[in-house]
Amino acid sequence: IIRRTWNHSSSTSFVLTSLFNESRMHLFLFSMVVVIYTLAMAGNTAMVLLIWADARLHTPMYFLLSQLSFLDIFFTSVTVPKMIAGFLFGWISISFGGCGAQMFFFMFLGATECILLALMAYDRYVAICNPLHYPLLMSRQTCLLLVAASWLGGSLNASIQTALTLQFPYCGSQKIAHFFCEVPSLLRLACADTAAYEQVLFVTGVVVLLVPIAFITTSYALILAAVLRMHSVEGRKKALATCSSHLAVVNLFYGPLVYTYMLPASYHSPGQDDVVSVFYTVLTPMLNPVIYSLRNKEVTGAMKKVIGKCGVGRTV
């Protein structure tokens, strides 16, 4: 059997299978995803503007939180609008270049967020365990350098993985069993041995996922030990509230990514990948601002202040 091989051609396009069909249940689920995406955009935009507008939130912790919200705005927008357009208008094809661009920005923003969450754990570790050195260790210049390093690391990871994935020849079916161009789903269409590259993918997963997880775990173990030694009950509650919020975000984000990028392909199925991907592409970006705002008195206080000003403005 002669199989037509195609690659590196501007005329080539893939077909993305929709996450939903036209049944009533799937229509309801699609509506839920649209609502969650809208809430994610609104919540993260509000968080960025709130931190920018309130001088009391101009601290390293909130600067990093604003970066997280900024990342989530674009991270969820890399995949969800295309999925919505595919369901509503039938625009399910994506060019070879468009697929590469979507893959690059997804991995770029995702890896950057992985590193940023580790930096947020480091910020909390310094604030709680070394409060006297906090102004020096987390100065504005240091924060800018750390954030720039996270963006650079994410860009490097995405560049390597995108280049390696797109260099494979693709043949036979052009249908990607996913609602966006993600590396594991695209590799299933390659008509070449991808075993060596899957090992490279595993190594990059260790660097981008497991190393930050180990760093976060160590940071919070030291934080917990310091919190238990605190004499102030109020200080202990505040530290635990902030740290528990961050840990909740970490578990929601890292868990599904570890499943997708660290487990062998034999443990995956297209249906499972779709469901798991929804967690880190839609659900987590929506929950991040909710988790941080509900468990944080400074953020809720700033929100009440803004709402109060809006209320006064309407009555005047």
CSV table of C-alpha atoms in Angstrom, one decimal:
chain,number,residue,atom,x,y,z
A,1,ILE,CA,0.0,0.0,0.0
A,2,ILE,CA,1.4,3.4,-1.0
A,3,ARG,CA,0.8,6.0,1.6
A,4,ARG,CA,0.8,9.7,0.6
A,5,THR,CA,3.3,11.6,2.7
A,6,TRP,CA,2.8,15.3,3.2
A,7,ASN,CA,4.8,17.8,5.3
A,8,HIS,CA,6.1,21.4,5.3
A,9,SER,CA,3.5,22.4,2.7
A,10,SER,CA,1.4,25.6,3.0
A,11,SER,CA,-1.5,23.8,1.2
A,12,THR,CA,-1.6,21.1,3.9
A,13,SER,CA,-4.3,21.3,6.5
A,14,PHE,CA,-5.4,19.2,9.4
A,15,VAL,CA,-9.0,18.6,10.6
A,16,LEU,CA,-9.8,19.1,14.3
A,17,THR,CA,-12.5,16.8,15.6
A,18,SER,CA,-15.0,18.8,17.7
A,19,LEU,CA,-15.1,18.3,21.4
A,20,PHE,CA,-18.9,18.1,21.2
A,21,ASN,CA,-21.5,16.7,18.8
A,22,GLU,CA,-25.1,18.1,18.2
A,23,SER,CA,-26.9,16.1,20.9
A,24,ARG,CA,-28.7,18.1,23.6
A,25,MET,CA,-26.3,16.9,26.3
A,26,HIS,CA,-23.3,18.1,24.3
A,27,LEU,CA,-25.0,21.3,23.5
A,28,PHE,CA,-25.4,21.9,27.2
A,29,LEU,CA,-21.7,21.0,27.9
A,30,PHE,CA,-20.6,23.3,25.0
A,31,SER,CA,-22.7,26.2,26.6
A,32,MET,CA,-21.0,25.5,29.9
A,33,VAL,CA,-17.5,25.7,28.3
A,34,VAL,CA,-18.5,29.0,26.7
A,35,VAL,CA,-19.7,30.4,30.0
A,36,ILE,CA,-16.6,29.2,31.8
A,37,TYR,CA,-14.3,30.7,29.1
A,38,THR,CA,-16.2,34.0,29.4
A,39,LEU,CA,-15.8,33.9,33.2
A,40,ALA,CA,-12.1,33.1,32.9
A,41,MET,CA,-11.5,36.1,30.6
A,42,ALA,CA,-13.5,38.4,32.8
A,43,GLY,CA,-12.0,37.2,36.1
A,44,ASN,CA,-8.4,37.3,35.0
A,45,THR,CA,-8.8,40.6,33.3
A,46,ALA,CA,-10.4,42.0,36.5
A,47,MET,CA,-7.6,40.6,38.6
A,48,VAL,CA,-4.9,42.2,36.4
A,49,LEU,CA,-6.7,45.6,36.4
A,50,LEU,CA,-7.4,45.4,40.2
A,51,ILE,CA,-3.7,44.7,41.0
A,52,TRP,CA,-2.6,47.5,38.7
A,53,ALA,CA,-5.1,50.0,40.1
A,54,ASP,CA,-4.7,49.4,43.8
A,55,ALA,CA,-1.4,50.7,45.3
A,56,ARG,CA,-1.8,48.3,48.3
A,57,LEU,CA,-1.4,45.4,45.9
A,58,HIS,CA,1.9,46.6,44.4
A,59,THR,CA,3.9,43.9,46.1
A,60,PRO,CA,5.9,41.0,44.7
A,61,MET,CA,3.2,38.4,45.5
A,62,TYR,CA,0.5,40.3,43.7
A,63,PHE,CA,2.9,41.2,40.8
A,64,LEU,CA,3.4,37.5,40.2
A,65,LEU,CA,-0.3,36.9,40.6
A,66,SER,CA,-1.0,39.5,37.9
A,67,GLN,CA,1.4,37.7,35.7
A,68,LEU,CA,-0.4,34.5,36.3
A,69,SER,CA,-3.8,36.1,35.3
A,70,PHE,CA,-2.2,37.7,32.3
A,71,LEU,CA,-0.9,34.3,31.2
A,72,ASP,CA,-4.2,32.7,31.7
A,73,ILE,CA,-6.0,35.2,29.5
A,74,PHE,CA,-3.9,34.2,26.5
A,75,PHE,CA,-3.4,30.5,27.5
A,76,THR,CA,-7.1,29.8,27.4
A,77,SER,CA,-7.6,31.9,24.2
A,78,VAL,CA,-5.1,29.8,22.2
A,79,THR,CA,-7.5,26.9,22.0
A,80,VAL,CA,-11.1,27.7,23.1
A,81,PRO,CA,-12.1,30.3,20.4
A,82,LYS,CA,-11.0,27.9,17.7
A,83,MET,CA,-13.1,25.1,19.3
A,84,ILE,CA,-16.1,27.4,19.6
A,85,ALA,CA,-15.8,28.5,15.9
A,86,GLY,CA,-15.5,24.8,14.9
A,87,PHE,CA,-18.7,23.9,16.7
A,88,LEU,CA,-20.8,26.9,15.7
A,89,PHE,CA,-19.6,27.5,12.1
A,90,GLY,CA,-18.0,24.2,11.1
A,91,TRP,CA,-14.5,25.8,10.8
A,92,ILE,CA,-12.7,22.6,11.8
A,93,SER,CA,-9.7,22.7,9.5
A,94,ILE,CA,-6.4,24.3,10.5
A,95,SER,CA,-3.4,24.8,8.3
A,96,PHE,CA,-0.1,23.2,8.9
A,97,GLY,CA,1.4,26.5,9.9
A,98,GLY,CA,-1.7,27.4,12.0
A,99,CYS,CA,-1.4,24.1,13.8
A,100,GLY,CA,2.3,24.8,14.5
A,101,ALA,CA,1.5,28.3,15.8
A,102,GLN,CA,-1.2,27.0,18.1
A,103,MET,CA,1.1,24.3,19.4
A,104,PHE,CA,3.9,26.8,20.0
A,105,PHE,CA,1.8,29.3,21.9
A,106,PHE,CA,0.0,26.6,23.9
A,107,MET,CA,3.4,25.1,25.1
A,108,PHE,CA,5.0,28.5,25.5
A,109,LEU,CA,2.3,29.9,27.8
A,110,GLY,CA,1.8,26.5,29.6
A,111,ALA,CA,5.5,26.1,30.4
A,112,THR,CA,5.8,29.7,31.4
A,113,GLU,CA,2.9,29.2,33.9
A,114,CYS,CA,4.6,26.1,35.3
A,115,ILE,CA,7.7,28.1,36.0
A,116,LEU,CA,5.7,31.0,37.3
A,117,LEU,CA,3.9,28.9,39.9
A,118,ALA,CA,7.2,27.7,41.2
A,119,LEU,CA,8.3,31.3,41.5
A,120,MET,CA,5.2,32.1,43.5
A,121,ALA,CA,6.1,29.3,45.9
A,122,TYR,CA,9.5,30.7,46.2
A,123,ASP,CA,8.0,34.2,47.0
A,124,ARG,CA,5.9,32.7,49.8
A,125,TYR,CA,8.9,30.8,51.1
A,126,VAL,CA,11.0,33.9,51.4
A,127,ALA,CA,8.1,36.0,52.9
A,128,ILE,CA,7.4,33.4,55.6
A,129,CYS,CA,10.8,31.9,56.3
A,130,ASN,CA,13.0,34.9,55.7
A,131,PRO,CA,10.9,37.9,56.2
A,132,LEU,CA,13.8,40.2,57.2
A,133,HIS,CA,15.5,39.5,53.8
A,134,TYR,CA,12.3,39.6,51.8
A,135,PRO,CA,12.7,43.2,50.5
A,136,LEU,CA,16.2,42.4,49.2
A,137,LEU,CA,15.5,38.9,47.8
A,138,MET,CA,12.2,39.9,46.2
A,139,SER,CA,13.0,43.4,45.0
A,140,ARG,CA,11.3,44.8,42.0
A,141,GLN,CA,14.3,44.2,39.8
A,142,THR,CA,14.5,40.6,41.0
A,143,CYS,CA,10.9,40.0,40.3
A,144,LEU,CA,11.2,41.3,36.8
A,145,LEU,CA,14.2,39.1,36.2
A,146,LEU,CA,12.5,36.0,37.5
A,147,VAL,CA,9.4,36.7,35.4
A,148,ALA,CA,11.5,37.3,32.3
A,149,ALA,CA,13.4,34.0,33.0
A,150,SER,CA,10.0,32.2,33.1
A,151,TRP,CA,8.9,33.7,29.8
A,152,LEU,CA,12.3,32.8,28.3
A,153,GLY,CA,12.2,29.3,29.6
A,154,GLY,CA,8.7,28.8,28.2
A,155,SER,CA,9.7,30.1,24.8
A,156,LEU,CA,12.7,27.8,24.7
A,157,ASN,CA,10.6,24.8,25.6
A,158,ALA,CA,8.0,25.6,23.0
A,159,SER,CA,10.5,26.3,20.3
A,160,ILE,CA,12.2,22.9,20.7
A,161,GLN,CA,9.1,20.9,21.0
A,162,THR,CA,7.3,22.6,18.1
A,163,ALA,CA,10.3,22.3,15.8
A,164,LEU,CA,10.8,18.6,16.6
A,165,THR,CA,7.1,17.7,16.3
A,166,LEU,CA,6.6,19.5,12.9
A,167,GLN,CA,9.7,17.9,11.4
A,168,PHE,CA,8.0,14.5,11.2
A,169,PRO,CA,6.3,13.4,8.0
A,170,TYR,CA,2.5,13.1,8.3
A,171,CYS,CA,0.6,10.7,6.2
A,172,GLY,CA,-2.8,9.0,5.8
A,173,SER,CA,-5.5,10.6,8.0
A,174,GLN,CA,-5.4,14.4,8.4
A,175,LYS,CA,-7.9,14.2,11.3
A,176,ILE,CA,-6.5,15.1,14.7
A,177,ALA,CA,-8.5,13.4,17.4
A,178,HIS,CA,-8.5,16.5,19.6
A,179,PHE,CA,-10.1,20.0,19.6
A,180,PHE,CA,-6.7,21.7,19.3
A,181,CYS,CA,-3.2,20.9,18.1
A,182,GLU,CA,-1.4,19.3,21.0
A,183,VAL,CA,1.8,17.3,20.7
A,184,PRO,CA,0.6,13.8,21.8
A,185,SER,CA,-2.5,14.0,19.5
A,186,LEU,CA,-0.4,15.1,16.5
A,187,LEU,CA,2.3,12.4,17.0
A,188,ARG,CA,-0.4,9.8,16.4
A,189,LEU,CA,-0.6,10.9,12.8
A,190,ALA,CA,3.2,10.7,12.2
A,191,CYS,CA,4.3,8.0,9.7
A,192,ALA,CA,7.7,7.7,11.3
A,193,ASP,CA,9.1,6.2,14.5
A,194,THR,CA,8.5,8.8,17.2
A,195,ALA,CA,9.9,6.7,20.1
A,196,ALA,CA,13.1,8.8,20.4
A,197,TYR,CA,11.2,12.0,20.4
A,198,GLU,CA,8.7,10.7,23.0
A,199,GLN,CA,11.8,10.2,25.3
A,200,VAL,CA,12.8,13.8,24.6
A,201,LEU,CA,9.2,14.8,25.4
A,202,PHE,CA,9.5,12.9,28.7
A,203,VAL,CA,12.8,14.6,29.6
A,204,THR,CA,11.3,18.1,28.9
A,205,GLY,CA,8.3,17.1,31.0
A,206,VAL,CA,10.6,16.3,33.9
A,207,VAL,CA,12.3,19.7,33.5
A,208,VAL,CA,9.1,21.8,33.0
A,209,LEU,CA,6.8,19.8,35.3
A,210,LEU,CA,8.5,17.6,37.8
A,211,VAL,CA,11.3,19.9,38.7
A,212,PRO,CA,8.9,22.8,39.5
A,213,ILE,CA,6.6,20.4,41.4
A,214,ALA,CA,9.6,19.2,43.5
A,215,PHE,CA,10.6,22.8,44.1
A,216,ILE,CA,7.1,23.7,45.1
A,217,THR,CA,6.8,20.7,47.4
A,218,THR,CA,10.1,21.5,49.1
A,219,SER,CA,9.1,25.2,49.5
A,220,TYR,CA,5.8,24.4,51.1
A,221,ALA,CA,7.4,21.7,53.4
A,222,LEU,CA,9.7,24.4,54.8
A,223,ILE,CA,6.8,26.9,54.9
A,224,LEU,CA,4.6,24.5,56.9
A,225,ALA,CA,7.4,23.9,59.4
A,226,ALA,CA,7.8,27.7,59.8
A,227,VAL,CA,4.1,28.2,60.2
A,228,LEU,CA,3.8,25.6,62.9
A,229,ARG,CA,6.5,27.5,64.8
A,230,MET,CA,4.5,30.8,64.7
A,231,HIS,CA,3.2,32.1,68.0
A,232,SER,CA,0.6,34.4,66.3
A,233,VAL,CA,-2.6,32.6,65.6
A,234,GLU,CA,-3.7,35.4,63.1
A,235,GLY,CA,-0.3,35.2,61.3
A,236,ARG,CA,-0.6,31.4,61.1
A,237,LYS,CA,-4.1,31.6,59.6
A,238,LYS,CA,-3.1,34.3,57.0
A,239,ALA,CA,0.0,32.3,55.9
A,240,LEU,CA,-2.0,29.0,55.6
A,241,ALA,CA,-4.8,30.8,53.7
A,242,THR,CA,-2.4,32.2,51.1
A,243,CYS,CA,-0.5,29.0,50.8
A,244,SER,CA,-3.6,26.8,50.5
A,245,SER,CA,-4.8,28.9,47.7
A,246,HIS,CA,-1.6,28.5,45.8
A,247,LEU,CA,-1.5,24.8,46.4
A,248,ALA,CA,-5.1,24.4,45.1
A,249,VAL,CA,-4.1,26.1,41.9
A,250,VAL,CA,-0.9,24.0,41.6
A,251,ASN,CA,-2.8,20.7,41.9
A,252,LEU,CA,-5.5,21.8,39.4
A,253,PHE,CA,-2.9,22.8,36.8
A,254,TYR,CA,-0.1,20.3,37.2
A,255,GLY,CA,-2.2,17.2,37.7
A,256,PRO,CA,-3.8,17.0,34.2
A,257,LEU,CA,-0.5,18.2,32.6
A,258,VAL,CA,1.5,15.3,34.2
A,259,TYR,CA,-1.2,12.9,32.9
A,260,THR,CA,-0.9,14.2,29.3
A,261,TYR,CA,2.9,14.7,29.0
A,262,MET,CA,4.4,12.2,31.4
A,263,LEU,CA,2.4,9.1,31.0
A,264,PRO,CA,3.2,6.8,28.0
A,265,ALA,CA,0.9,7.0,25.0
A,266,SER,CA,-0.5,3.5,25.7
A,267,TYR,CA,-2.2,5.0,28.8
A,268,HIS,CA,-4.0,7.6,26.7
A,269,SER,CA,-7.1,7.6,24.6
A,270,PRO,CA,-8.5,10.6,22.5
A,271,GLY,CA,-11.6,10.8,24.6
A,272,GLN,CA,-9.7,10.9,27.9
A,273,ASP,CA,-7.2,13.5,26.5
A,274,ASP,CA,-10.1,15.7,25.5
A,275,VAL,CA,-11.6,15.7,29.0
A,276,VAL,CA,-8.3,16.2,30.8
A,277,SER,CA,-7.3,19.0,28.4
A,278,VAL,CA,-10.5,20.9,29.4
A,279,PHE,CA,-9.2,21.1,32.9
A,280,TYR,CA,-6.0,23.0,32.1
A,281,THR,CA,-7.3,24.9,29.1
A,282,VAL,CA,-10.6,26.2,30.4
A,283,LEU,CA,-11.4,25.2,34.0
A,284,THR,CA,-8.1,26.1,35.8
A,285,PRO,CA,-7.8,29.6,34.2
A,286,MET,CA,-11.4,30.4,35.4
A,287,LEU,CA,-10.8,29.1,38.9
A,288,ASN,CA,-7.4,30.8,39.5
A,289,PRO,CA,-8.8,34.4,40.2
A,290,VAL,CA,-11.7,32.9,42.1
A,291,ILE,CA,-9.4,30.9,44.4
A,292,TYR,CA,-7.0,33.7,45.0
A,293,SER,CA,-9.8,36.4,45.6
A,294,LEU,CA,-12.0,34.3,47.9
A,295,ARG,CA,-9.1,33.3,50.2
A,296,ASN,CA,-7.3,36.6,50.3
A,297,LYS,CA,-8.4,39.6,52.4
A,298,GLU,CA,-6.3,42.1,50.5
A,299,VAL,CA,-7.9,41.2,47.2
A,300,THR,CA,-11.4,41.1,48.5
A,301,GLY,CA,-10.8,44.4,50.3
A,302,ALA,CA,-9.6,46.0,47.0
A,303,MET,CA,-12.6,44.5,45.2
A,304,LYS,CA,-15.0,46.0,47.8
A,305,LYS,CA,-13.3,49.3,47.4
A,306,VAL,CA,-13.7,49.4,43.7
A,307,ILE,CA,-17.3,48.2,43.9
A,308,GLY,CA,-18.0,50.9,46.5
A,309,LYS,CA,-16.5,53.6,44.2
A,310,CYS,CA,-18.7,52.3,41.3
A,311,GLY,CA,-21.7,52.5,43.6
A,312,VAL,CA,-21.0,56.0,44.7
A,313,GLY,CA,-20.3,57.0,41.1
A,314,ARG,CA,-23.8,55.8,40.1
A,315,THR,CA,-25.6,57.6,42.9
A,316,VAL,CA,-23.9,60.9,42.2
